[in-house]
Amino acid sequence: MKSRPYVAIHEVIAKSILRKQKKIESWFLSSYGMNLYRGCAHNCVYCDGRSEKYQVDGEFGCDVTVKINAVDVLRRELERIKKRSPQPSGYIMVGGGVGDSYQPVEQTYQLTRKTLKLLSDHEFPIHILTKSILVQRDIDLITTINKKRKALVSFSFSTVDDTISERLEPGVPPPSKRLETIATLTDAGIPCGIFLLPIIPFISDSPQRIEESIQQAKKHGVEFIVFGGMTLKEGKQKDYFYALLEQYYPELLTEYNIIYRGDTWGNATKEYYDSIRRTFDLLRKKYHMPCRIPPHLYDDLVTENDRVIVILEHIDYLLKLQRRKSPYGYAAYSISRLSTPLSSMTGDLQQIKGVGRVTERLIREILTTGRCSYYETLLFGR
Ligand code: SF4
């Protein structure tokens, strides 16, 4: 299966660029996101942007929409935000969603570069998520933003094996090149992470392959790896992926039918996800690799409530990895509904729904020291 040689570009006038999130996003540490392109010529065979759910115009991988007025719209939005108090907590997320900000069309339009310049002028911290080595072109701007506030660059991988990637990700540079770019960025003092996501069942999910990914990440200076399994929604996404299986891995069709049973969200069975998460968790502990963005990469960017929310959500994830019960996700959600800073609340924090005695103790430690020793033990696998 090869990427189509021709990509049709559709220019549109956008009404808005920034997308405000309801609460801080603890995977990305962002409170705003933005996409300058819709659709993606990288055309990864597993991309869920292909699913009908996202209503991307045209044929995914062949049609790309460009928001040609993005810079003017973003300038107005940033100026408005700059006048507000308090300022946004966390990063502004550049990319992700249903289009890579550094896909080939960026070479022509340079919208990502121009918007980074704006974000730099207005001194907003940024978190870029991409699969492209074109990000290296903007190392000057990213370095400047990193010095003024903070910049974080994350790369997504489904494997670090170049041969497998050539089949699954026909439009992106091989993982070996992405790893070289990570080394270049980290050498320039820009922190980098990996979203090892999605891991492809029976193709890139063996303990050996996962360990190889962690080793390579470590070797190239990556500071964290966020891990996740693949979803396959019924319809275009699943049909496209199955065509690849029939071509290259026909012997795997039966196993795929066992784990993908038509779930509404495209999820594989819980047993399958649990098994790969456990494998990853054991291996990442062996290498002391955090599986969420560690606090030193966002410490000075978030409000105290958001710091508590993020840490509690991370603890919730880490405990569930170990198949343990956790009250922390619910407590984090309740705190996200508060309009007052936790430190200004008088009396008992147990009046907040989901906050019990132990959770209150953790929150107080975070409020007093900015840290949580229980969390750090879980996160760094010490
Ligand atoms: S780079 Fe990301 S958005 Fe683009 S096709 Fe691949 S998975 Fe989808």
Short mmCIF file of C-alpha atoms and ligand atoms in Angstrom, two decimals:
data_model
loop_
_atom_site.label_atom_id
_atom_site.label_comp_id
_atom_site.label_asym_id
_atom_site.label_seq_id
_atom_site.Cartn_x
_atom_site.Cartn_y
_atom_site.Cartn_z
CA MET A 1 0.00 0.00 0.00
CA LYS A 2 1.52 3.34 -1.03
CA SER A 3 0.50 6.93 -0.40
CA ARG A 4 -1.28 8.52 -3.33
CA PRO A 5 1.03 10.74 -5.36
CA TYR A 6 -1.48 13.56 -5.67
CA VAL A 7 -2.88 15.62 -2.83
CA ALA A 8 -5.64 18.15 -3.53
CA ILE A 9 -5.35 21.39 -1.53
CA HIS A 10 -8.52 23.24 -0.50
CA GLU A 11 -8.08 26.77 0.84
CA VAL A 12 -10.70 27.93 3.36
CA ILE A 13 -11.32 31.00 5.52
CA ALA A 14 -11.41 29.99 9.17
CA LYS A 15 -13.54 31.75 11.79
CA SER A 16 -11.36 30.66 14.68
CA ILE A 17 -8.06 28.87 15.23
CA LEU A 18 -7.69 28.33 18.96
CA ARG A 19 -9.83 25.63 20.53
CA LYS A 20 -10.29 26.10 24.26
CA GLN A 21 -10.45 22.91 26.27
CA LYS A 22 -12.95 22.48 29.10
CA LYS A 23 -10.14 21.76 31.53
CA ILE A 24 -6.42 21.26 31.42
CA GLU A 25 -5.57 18.23 29.27
CA SER A 26 -3.33 16.03 31.36
CA TRP A 27 -1.94 14.00 28.41
CA PHE A 28 -0.65 17.11 26.65
CA LEU A 29 -0.60 19.68 29.49
CA SER A 30 -2.53 22.10 27.33
CA SER A 31 -5.54 24.34 27.78
CA TYR A 32 -5.80 25.39 24.12
CA GLY A 33 -5.27 23.47 20.90
CA MET A 34 -4.98 24.52 17.28
CA ASN A 35 -4.96 22.91 13.86
CA LEU A 36 -3.96 24.87 10.79
CA TYR A 37 -4.62 22.04 8.38
CA ARG A 38 -7.45 19.54 8.27
CA GLY A 39 -6.77 16.16 6.71
CA CYS A 40 -3.27 14.76 6.50
CA ALA A 41 -1.11 13.78 3.55
CA HIS A 42 1.00 11.58 5.81
CA ASN A 43 -1.79 9.07 5.32
CA CYS A 44 -0.89 6.65 8.12
CA VAL A 45 -2.95 3.51 7.55
CA TYR A 46 -4.25 3.43 11.13
CA CYS A 47 -5.16 7.13 11.39
CA ASP A 48 -8.53 7.62 13.05
CA GLY A 49 -8.88 10.94 11.19
CA ARG A 50 -10.11 8.69 8.39
CA SER A 51 -13.12 7.67 10.47
CA GLU A 52 -16.52 9.12 9.51
CA LYS A 53 -16.76 10.41 13.09
CA TYR A 54 -14.37 13.31 12.38
CA GLN A 55 -16.09 14.42 9.17
CA VAL A 56 -12.88 15.40 7.42
CA ASP A 57 -13.82 16.71 3.97
CA GLY A 58 -12.87 14.69 0.90
CA GLU A 59 -10.81 11.54 0.91
CA PHE A 60 -8.47 11.26 3.87
CA GLY A 61 -4.82 11.29 2.80
CA CYS A 62 -5.70 12.83 -0.59
CA ASP A 63 -7.50 16.05 0.37
CA VAL A 64 -6.04 18.64 2.71
CA THR A 65 -7.81 21.80 3.85
CA VAL A 66 -5.65 24.86 4.55
CA LYS A 67 -6.89 27.67 6.84
CA ILE A 68 -5.28 30.43 4.82
CA ASN A 69 -6.23 33.30 7.16
CA ALA A 70 -4.92 31.41 10.22
CA VAL A 71 -2.22 33.95 11.10
CA ASP A 72 -4.58 36.96 11.17
CA VAL A 73 -7.23 35.09 13.14
CA LEU A 74 -4.70 33.76 15.63
CA ARG A 75 -3.17 37.23 16.09
CA ARG A 76 -6.58 38.62 17.10
CA GLU A 77 -7.26 35.67 19.40
CA LEU A 78 -3.88 35.94 21.14
CA GLU A 79 -4.28 39.69 21.63
CA ARG A 80 -7.67 39.10 23.27
CA ILE A 81 -6.27 36.37 25.54
CA LYS A 82 -3.27 38.50 26.47
CA LYS A 83 -5.60 41.15 27.91
CA ARG A 84 -7.38 38.63 30.12
CA SER A 85 -6.51 37.64 33.63
CA PRO A 86 -5.59 35.00 34.63
CA GLN A 87 -3.52 33.88 31.67
CA PRO A 88 -4.09 30.35 30.28
CA SER A 89 -2.64 27.51 32.29
CA GLY A 90 -0.37 25.03 30.48
CA TYR A 91 0.81 24.89 26.89
CA ILE A 92 -0.85 25.85 23.65
CA MET A 93 -0.98 22.59 21.72
CA VAL A 94 0.22 22.85 18.13
CA GLY A 95 -0.98 19.91 16.04
CA GLY A 96 -2.46 16.56 16.92
CA GLY A 97 -6.06 15.85 15.97
CA VAL A 98 -6.71 15.16 12.32
CA GLY A 99 -3.77 16.85 10.64
CA ASP A 100 -0.04 17.10 11.24
CA SER A 101 1.18 20.72 11.41
CA TYR A 102 4.37 19.71 9.59
CA GLN A 103 2.82 17.70 6.77
CA PRO A 104 4.18 18.49 3.27
CA VAL A 105 1.77 21.38 2.58
CA GLU A 106 3.52 23.31 5.38
CA GLN A 107 6.53 23.73 3.12
CA THR A 108 4.38 25.85 0.79
CA TYR A 109 2.12 27.74 3.19
CA GLN A 110 4.42 27.95 6.24
CA LEU A 111 1.42 28.53 8.51
CA THR A 112 3.01 26.64 11.38
CA ARG A 113 6.18 28.70 11.19
CA LYS A 114 4.22 31.97 11.02
CA THR A 115 2.01 31.04 13.95
CA LEU A 116 5.03 29.98 16.02
CA LYS A 117 6.44 33.45 15.39
CA LEU A 118 3.21 34.97 16.72
CA LEU A 119 3.20 32.68 19.75
CA SER A 120 6.81 33.65 20.40
CA ASP A 121 6.05 37.40 20.11
CA HIS A 122 3.18 36.99 22.59
CA GLU A 123 5.26 34.74 24.85
CA PHE A 124 2.98 31.73 24.99
CA PRO A 125 4.43 28.30 25.83
CA ILE A 126 3.95 25.65 23.15
CA HIS A 127 3.73 21.90 22.89
CA ILE A 128 4.17 20.56 19.34
CA LEU A 129 3.08 17.05 18.38
CA THR A 130 4.26 15.80 15.00
CA LYS A 131 5.58 12.87 13.00
CA SER A 132 7.62 15.03 10.67
CA ILE A 133 11.27 16.03 10.74
CA LEU A 134 10.30 19.33 9.11
CA VAL A 135 9.90 20.63 12.67
CA GLN A 136 13.69 20.96 12.68
CA ARG A 137 13.34 23.88 10.24
CA ASP A 138 11.80 25.91 13.10
CA ILE A 139 14.43 25.13 15.72
CA ASP A 140 15.29 28.86 15.94
CA LEU A 141 11.74 29.85 16.91
CA ILE A 142 11.23 26.87 19.19
CA THR A 143 14.47 27.67 21.02
CA THR A 144 13.39 31.28 21.47
CA ILE A 145 9.99 30.23 22.85
CA ASN A 146 11.71 27.72 25.13
CA LYS A 147 13.87 30.50 26.55
CA LYS A 148 11.01 33.00 26.94
CA ARG A 149 8.47 30.58 28.44
CA LYS A 150 8.73 26.90 27.55
CA ALA A 151 8.58 24.70 24.45
CA LEU A 152 8.08 20.97 24.31
CA VAL A 153 8.23 18.84 21.16
CA SER A 154 6.64 15.40 21.06
CA PHE A 155 6.92 12.91 18.24
CA SER A 156 4.47 10.14 17.59
CA PHE A 157 5.67 6.65 16.73
CA SER A 158 3.90 3.35 16.28
CA THR A 159 7.25 1.56 16.14
CA VAL A 160 10.94 2.43 15.80
CA ASP A 161 11.36 -0.18 13.07
CA ASP A 162 11.86 1.52 9.68
CA THR A 163 10.54 -1.42 7.63
CA ILE A 164 7.28 -1.70 9.54
CA SER A 165 6.86 2.07 9.49
CA GLU A 166 7.23 2.15 5.69
CA ARG A 167 4.11 0.01 5.42
CA LEU A 168 2.08 1.73 8.11
CA GLU A 169 3.14 5.34 7.68
CA PRO A 170 3.88 5.75 3.98
CA GLY A 171 3.97 9.55 4.01
CA VAL A 172 6.30 10.25 6.95
CA PRO A 173 10.06 10.07 7.39
CA PRO A 174 11.28 6.76 8.90
CA PRO A 175 11.53 6.44 12.69
CA SER A 176 15.34 6.49 12.49
CA LYS A 177 15.15 10.02 11.00
CA ARG A 178 12.63 11.10 13.64
CA LEU A 179 14.99 9.86 16.34
CA GLU A 180 17.85 11.84 14.79
CA THR A 181 15.65 14.95 14.86
CA ILE A 182 14.89 14.33 18.53
CA ALA A 183 18.62 14.19 19.23
CA THR A 184 19.14 17.47 17.37
CA LEU A 185 16.37 19.19 19.33
CA THR A 186 17.48 17.86 22.71
CA ASP A 187 21.07 18.90 21.91
CA ALA A 188 19.66 22.40 21.41
CA GLY A 189 18.11 22.24 24.89
CA ILE A 190 14.53 21.63 23.74
CA PRO A 191 12.81 18.91 25.76
CA CYS A 192 11.28 16.09 23.70
CA GLY A 193 8.82 13.30 24.38
CA ILE A 194 7.38 10.38 22.47
CA PHE A 195 3.76 9.39 22.04
CA LEU A 196 4.18 5.67 21.36
CA LEU A 197 0.73 5.60 20.04
CA PRO A 198 -0.86 3.69 18.54
CA ILE A 199 0.96 0.45 19.13
CA ILE A 200 -0.15 -1.89 16.36
CA PRO A 201 -1.52 -5.25 17.56
CA PHE A 202 0.64 -8.27 16.71
CA ILE A 203 2.92 -6.05 14.59
CA SER A 204 4.62 -3.61 16.97
CA ASP A 205 3.30 -4.77 20.35
CA SER A 206 5.68 -7.59 21.33
CA PRO A 207 7.80 -7.03 24.47
CA GLN A 208 10.92 -6.99 22.26
CA ARG A 209 9.55 -4.27 20.00
CA ILE A 210 8.28 -2.17 22.90
CA GLU A 211 11.60 -2.49 24.69
CA GLU A 212 13.45 -1.51 21.52
CA SER A 213 11.31 1.66 21.33
CA ILE A 214 12.05 2.58 24.95
CA GLN A 215 15.79 1.93 24.49
CA GLN A 216 15.93 4.12 21.39
CA ALA A 217 13.95 6.85 23.11
CA LYS A 218 16.30 6.80 26.07
CA LYS A 219 19.36 6.82 23.81
CA HIS A 220 18.12 9.91 21.95
CA GLY A 221 17.32 11.97 25.05
CA VAL A 222 13.54 11.56 25.26
CA GLU A 223 12.14 12.64 28.64
CA PHE A 224 8.84 10.69 28.67
CA ILE A 225 6.84 8.17 26.64
CA VAL A 226 3.05 8.25 26.55
CA PHE A 227 1.81 4.83 25.47
CA GLY A 228 -1.47 3.73 23.93
CA GLY A 229 -3.18 1.01 21.91
CA MET A 230 -4.89 1.33 18.54
CA THR A 231 -8.58 1.98 17.96
CA LEU A 232 -10.26 0.82 14.75
CA LYS A 233 -13.67 2.36 14.22
CA GLU A 234 -16.08 0.49 11.98
CA GLY A 235 -16.32 2.01 8.52
CA LYS A 236 -13.59 3.74 6.53
CA GLN A 237 -10.88 3.50 9.20
CA LYS A 238 -11.26 -0.23 9.78
CA ASP A 239 -11.75 -1.03 6.08
CA TYR A 240 -8.59 0.86 5.11
CA PHE A 241 -6.53 -0.82 7.80
CA TYR A 242 -7.86 -4.29 6.94
CA ALA A 243 -6.79 -3.76 3.32
CA LEU A 244 -3.23 -3.34 4.61
CA LEU A 245 -3.55 -6.49 6.71
CA GLU A 246 -4.77 -8.48 3.71
CA GLN A 247 -1.82 -7.25 1.68
CA TYR A 248 1.02 -7.68 4.16
CA TYR A 249 -0.18 -9.63 7.16
CA PRO A 250 -3.10 -11.89 6.06
CA GLU A 251 -2.22 -14.41 8.78
CA LEU A 252 -3.21 -11.79 11.40
CA LEU A 253 -6.82 -11.26 10.23
CA THR A 254 -8.25 -13.89 12.56
CA GLU A 255 -6.50 -12.42 15.58
CA TYR A 256 -7.71 -8.94 14.70
CA ASN A 257 -11.28 -10.20 14.46
CA ILE A 258 -10.90 -11.64 17.96
CA ILE A 259 -9.80 -8.36 19.57
CA TYR A 260 -11.77 -5.83 17.45
CA ARG A 261 -15.41 -6.75 17.88
CA GLY A 262 -17.20 -3.69 16.57
CA ASP A 263 -17.00 -1.49 19.69
CA THR A 264 -18.63 1.93 19.07
CA TRP A 265 -15.35 3.76 19.78
CA GLY A 266 -13.25 1.25 17.90
CA ASN A 267 -11.66 -0.14 21.03
CA ALA A 268 -10.03 -3.53 21.13
CA THR A 269 -10.95 -5.85 24.01
CA LYS A 270 -10.04 -4.74 27.51
CA GLU A 271 -7.97 -7.90 27.99
CA TYR A 272 -5.81 -7.00 25.01
CA TYR A 273 -5.28 -3.38 26.12
CA ASP A 274 -4.52 -4.50 29.69
CA SER A 275 -1.89 -6.94 28.48
CA ILE A 276 0.04 -4.42 26.34
CA ARG A 277 -0.20 -1.72 29.02
CA ARG A 278 1.22 -4.10 31.62
CA THR A 279 4.07 -5.04 29.28
CA PHE A 280 4.85 -1.39 28.66
CA ASP A 281 4.63 -0.52 32.34
CA LEU A 282 7.13 -3.23 33.34
CA LEU A 283 9.58 -2.19 30.64
CA ARG A 284 9.37 1.55 31.14
CA LYS A 285 10.05 1.04 34.86
CA LYS A 286 13.17 -0.94 33.96
CA TYR A 287 14.43 2.18 32.14
CA HIS A 288 12.98 4.70 34.65
CA MET A 289 11.01 6.28 31.86
CA PRO A 290 8.01 8.42 32.92
CA CYS A 291 4.81 7.50 31.08
CA ARG A 292 3.30 10.95 31.45
CA ILE A 293 4.79 14.46 30.99
CA PRO A 294 6.85 14.93 34.17
CA PRO A 295 6.24 17.98 36.42
CA HIS A 296 9.52 19.78 35.69
CA LEU A 297 8.27 20.31 32.12
CA TYR A 298 5.19 22.27 33.19
CA ASP A 299 5.78 23.36 36.81
CA ASP A 300 5.83 27.09 36.15
CA LEU A 301 3.07 27.05 33.53
CA VAL A 302 0.05 25.88 35.49
CA THR A 303 -2.20 27.22 38.23
CA GLU A 304 -2.16 25.43 41.57
CA ASN A 305 -5.56 23.82 40.89
CA ASP A 306 -4.37 22.57 37.50
CA ARG A 307 -1.17 21.16 39.01
CA VAL A 308 -3.33 19.19 41.47
CA ILE A 309 -5.71 18.05 38.71
CA VAL A 310 -2.88 16.85 36.48
CA ILE A 311 -1.06 15.01 39.27
CA LEU A 312 -4.25 13.32 40.49
CA GLU A 313 -5.19 12.27 36.96
CA HIS A 314 -1.70 10.88 36.42
CA ILE A 315 -1.86 8.94 39.70
CA ASP A 316 -5.26 7.60 38.63
CA TYR A 317 -3.75 6.35 35.35
CA LEU A 318 -0.70 4.84 37.06
CA LEU A 319 -2.79 2.97 39.63
CA LYS A 320 -5.14 1.61 37.01
CA LEU A 321 -2.10 0.35 35.08
CA GLN A 322 -1.47 -1.80 38.12
CA ARG A 323 -5.14 -2.86 38.14
CA ARG A 324 -5.69 -1.00 41.39
CA LYS A 325 -8.77 1.01 42.29
CA SER A 326 -8.40 4.77 42.33
CA PRO A 327 -10.56 7.61 43.65
CA TYR A 328 -8.21 10.21 42.14
CA GLY A 329 -9.80 10.64 38.72
CA TYR A 330 -13.13 11.62 40.26
CA ALA A 331 -11.43 13.96 42.74
CA ALA A 332 -9.56 15.62 39.85
CA TYR A 333 -12.81 16.12 37.97
CA SER A 334 -14.47 17.73 41.01
CA ILE A 335 -11.51 20.09 41.45
CA SER A 336 -11.75 21.07 37.78
CA ARG A 337 -15.26 22.40 38.51
CA LEU A 338 -14.04 24.72 41.29
CA SER A 339 -13.76 28.43 40.62
CA THR A 340 -11.57 29.25 43.62
CA PRO A 341 -7.93 28.33 44.26
CA LEU A 342 -7.61 25.31 46.55
CA SER A 343 -5.25 27.16 48.88
CA SER A 344 -7.89 29.83 49.54
CA MET A 345 -10.50 27.31 50.66
CA THR A 346 -11.11 27.43 54.35
CA GLY A 347 -11.49 24.22 56.31
CA ASP A 348 -11.58 20.70 55.15
CA LEU A 349 -10.82 19.78 51.53
CA GLN A 350 -12.92 16.66 52.05
CA GLN A 351 -15.98 18.80 51.32
CA ILE A 352 -14.96 18.41 47.64
CA LYS A 353 -16.66 15.41 46.05
CA GLY A 354 -14.31 12.45 45.69
CA VAL A 355 -11.69 13.87 48.06
CA GLY A 356 -11.09 11.60 51.05
CA ARG A 357 -8.51 11.71 53.82
CA VAL A 358 -5.61 10.31 51.76
CA THR A 359 -6.38 12.48 48.74
CA GLU A 360 -6.52 15.56 50.95
CA ARG A 361 -3.08 14.72 52.32
CA LEU A 362 -1.67 14.44 48.77
CA ILE A 363 -3.31 17.72 47.74
CA ARG A 364 -1.90 19.52 50.77
CA GLU A 365 1.58 18.25 49.96
CA ILE A 366 1.24 19.52 46.37
CA LEU A 367 -0.03 22.90 47.55
CA THR A 368 2.76 23.28 50.08
CA THR A 369 5.75 21.92 48.18
CA GLY A 370 4.60 21.84 44.54
CA ARG A 371 5.46 18.13 44.56
CA CYS A 372 3.93 14.80 45.51
CA SER A 373 6.35 12.11 46.58
CA TYR A 374 3.83 9.27 46.16
CA TYR A 375 3.22 10.39 42.57
CA GLU A 376 6.92 10.70 41.75
CA THR A 377 7.57 7.15 42.96
CA LEU A 378 4.83 5.86 40.68
CA LEU A 379 5.79 8.04 37.71
CA PHE A 380 9.52 7.44 37.62
CA GLY A 381 9.22 3.75 38.51
CA ARG A 382 11.69 4.04 41.36
S1 SF4 B 1 0.55 11.98 10.95
FE1 SF4 B 1 -1.05 11.85 12.47
S2 SF4 B 1 -2.80 12.98 11.60
FE2 SF4 B 1 -1.36 12.54 9.92
S3 SF4 B 1 -2.11 10.63 9.02
FE3 SF4 B 1 -0.53 10.10 10.51
S4 SF4 B 1 -1.68 9.69 12.41
FE4 SF4 B 1 -3.05 10.83 11.04
#
